[in-house]
């Protein structure tokens, strides 16, 4: 079962046989999968005028309840400026509220509006179904093994930064 990654590796072997493309076999497929799944997610979100970044912010707030912009930035691995832009747009859409913390007025607390909770509770199961469907050809054991192996790779890459 050959795919784009196998073809690309074969082409590199012809042009530059000394290169080790074994990483491409895994990372190339992970990136391609992410791109294809993200395209489906983008289509789902476009109907609700949301970007993937905004959806991720809403999901983080749904999981955590209340966060400040710095916490959101760390959780999303995004710059403060990018988070501020997303929060401004989400506030204009009526999906979040921002208020100064009672303990420290310099700190802003961000929370979902009831409309945003309803939206995320509708969209997230649809997104999860797309992800589940992508893995349907794998057994439960294979899914668990893949999860563990990708977790090891992620741990290594996070340690590099």
C-alpha positions as MATLAB code, in Angstrom:
seq = 'XXXXXXXXXXXXXXXXXXXXXXXXXXXXXXXXXXXXXXXXXXXXXXXXXXXXXXXXXXXXXXXXXXXXXXXXXXXXXXXXXXXXXXXXXXXXXXXXXXXXXXXXXXXXXXXXXXXXXXXXXXXXXXXXXXXXXXXXXXXXXXXXXXXXXXXXXXXXXXXXX';
ca = [
       0.000    0.000    0.000;
       2.098    2.885   -1.328;
       1.293    6.502   -0.525;
       2.662    9.976   -1.224;
       5.283    9.591    1.497;
       6.609    6.329    0.015;
       6.779    7.959   -3.413;
       8.610   11.009   -2.054;
      11.118    8.811   -0.206;
      11.709    6.817   -3.398;
      12.301   10.006   -5.347;
      14.788   11.225   -2.717;
      16.601    7.860   -2.888;
      17.070    8.402   -6.618;
      18.218   12.017   -6.309;
      20.103   11.883   -2.988;
      20.646    8.227   -2.002;
      22.888    9.193    0.911;
      20.025   10.921    2.777;
      18.263    9.051    5.581;
      14.550    9.587    4.921;
      13.355    7.173    7.624;
      12.065   10.076    9.738;
       9.937   11.156    6.795;
       8.150    7.799    6.930;
       6.691    8.768   10.312;
       6.810   12.565   10.526;
       5.689   13.043    6.918;
       2.663   10.851    7.564;
       1.868   12.574   10.870;
       1.987   15.973    9.154;
      -0.091   14.767    6.209;
      -2.677   13.229    8.539;
      -2.812   16.444   10.554;
      -3.332   18.455    7.373;
      -6.125   16.210    6.105;
      -7.909   16.085    9.444;
      -7.468   19.834    9.917;
      -9.084   20.415    6.504;
     -12.169   18.508    7.668;
     -12.223   20.446   10.929;
     -11.876   23.734    9.063;
     -14.901   22.819    6.938;
     -16.921   22.049   10.084;
     -15.890   25.320   11.749;
     -16.381   27.492    8.670;
     -20.119   26.974    8.981;
     -19.880   28.630   12.401;
     -17.451   31.385   11.349;
     -14.682   30.011   13.576;
     -11.033   29.346   12.872;
      -9.219   26.315   14.278;
      -7.320   28.576   16.674;
     -10.547   30.085   17.983;
     -12.095   26.626   18.336;
      -9.046   25.503   20.323;
      -9.397   28.502   22.652;
     -13.089   27.724   23.195;
     -12.252   24.068   23.900;
      -9.557   25.066   26.405;
     -12.058   27.275   28.194;
     -14.716   24.544   28.131;
     -12.276   22.105   29.741;
     -10.931   24.551   32.323;
     -13.850   26.864   33.061;
     -11.919   30.105   33.565;
      -8.446   31.020   32.319;
      -6.448   34.195   31.980;
      -4.880   35.094   28.615;
      -1.410   33.984   29.760;
      -2.738   30.549   30.697;
      -4.490   30.278   27.347;
      -1.294   31.281   25.554;
       0.722   28.597   27.370;
      -1.901   25.925   26.795;
      -2.233   26.754   23.093;
       1.516   27.283   22.497;
       0.588   30.587   20.844;
       1.921   34.099   21.291;
       0.157   36.551   23.534;
      -0.633   38.709   20.511;
      -2.290   35.790   18.684;
      -4.364   34.937   21.753;
      -5.416   38.561   22.225;
      -6.567   38.703   18.600;
      -8.569   35.477   19.015;
     -10.094   36.644   22.296;
     -11.102   39.996   20.763;
     -12.885   38.220   17.923;
     -14.547   35.672   20.198;
     -15.779   38.507   22.420;
     -17.245   40.310   19.376;
     -19.025   37.063   18.448;
     -20.484   36.901   21.958;
     -18.728   33.610   22.743;
     -16.539   34.725   25.654;
     -16.656   37.255   28.437;
     -13.672   38.932   30.050;
     -13.619   40.375   33.550;
     -10.963   41.585   35.947;
     -10.050   39.100   38.659;
     -11.483   39.889   42.076;
      -8.121   39.033   43.695;
      -5.940   41.012   41.284;
      -7.627   43.642   39.094;
      -4.646   43.537   36.690;
      -5.503   39.949   35.733;
      -8.291   39.316   33.231;
     -10.360   36.172   33.571;
     -11.866   34.708   30.409;
     -14.882   32.416   30.387;
     -17.338   31.028   27.872;
     -20.799   32.431   27.420;
     -23.691   29.943   27.578;
     -23.940   30.173   23.767;
     -20.305   29.114   23.426;
     -20.796   26.169   25.785;
     -23.707   24.987   23.648;
     -21.658   25.473   20.467;
     -18.648   23.527   21.764;
     -20.890   20.792   23.154;
     -22.272   20.431   19.615;
     -19.026   20.757   17.623;
     -16.607   18.749   19.760;
     -18.417   15.391   19.432;
     -18.474   15.886   15.655;
     -14.726   16.609   15.643;
     -14.046   13.579   17.838;
     -16.069   11.386   15.475;
     -13.894   12.548   12.573;
     -10.773   11.633   14.553;
     -12.236    8.259   15.557;
     -13.148    7.511   11.941;
      -9.555    8.218   10.880;
      -8.429    5.419   13.199;
     -11.164    2.904   12.436;
      -8.861    0.495   10.584;
      -6.715    0.095   13.713;
      -7.524   -2.317   16.515;
      -7.844   -0.988   20.047;
      -4.385   -2.415   20.798;
      -2.890   -0.734   17.724;
      -4.474    2.589   18.709;
      -2.997    2.320   22.190;
       0.448    1.376   20.831;
       0.361    4.255   18.337;
      -0.688    6.654   21.088;
       2.185    5.546   23.308;
       4.752    5.775   20.512;
       3.572    9.209   19.370;
       3.607   10.319   23.019;
       7.289    9.329   23.232;
       8.087   11.298   20.083;
       6.123   14.300   21.364;
       7.990   14.167   24.674;
      11.316   14.174   22.809;
      10.332   17.096   20.574;
       8.939   19.122   23.484;
      12.241   18.582   25.299;
      14.148   19.985   22.312;
      12.457   23.392   22.634;
];
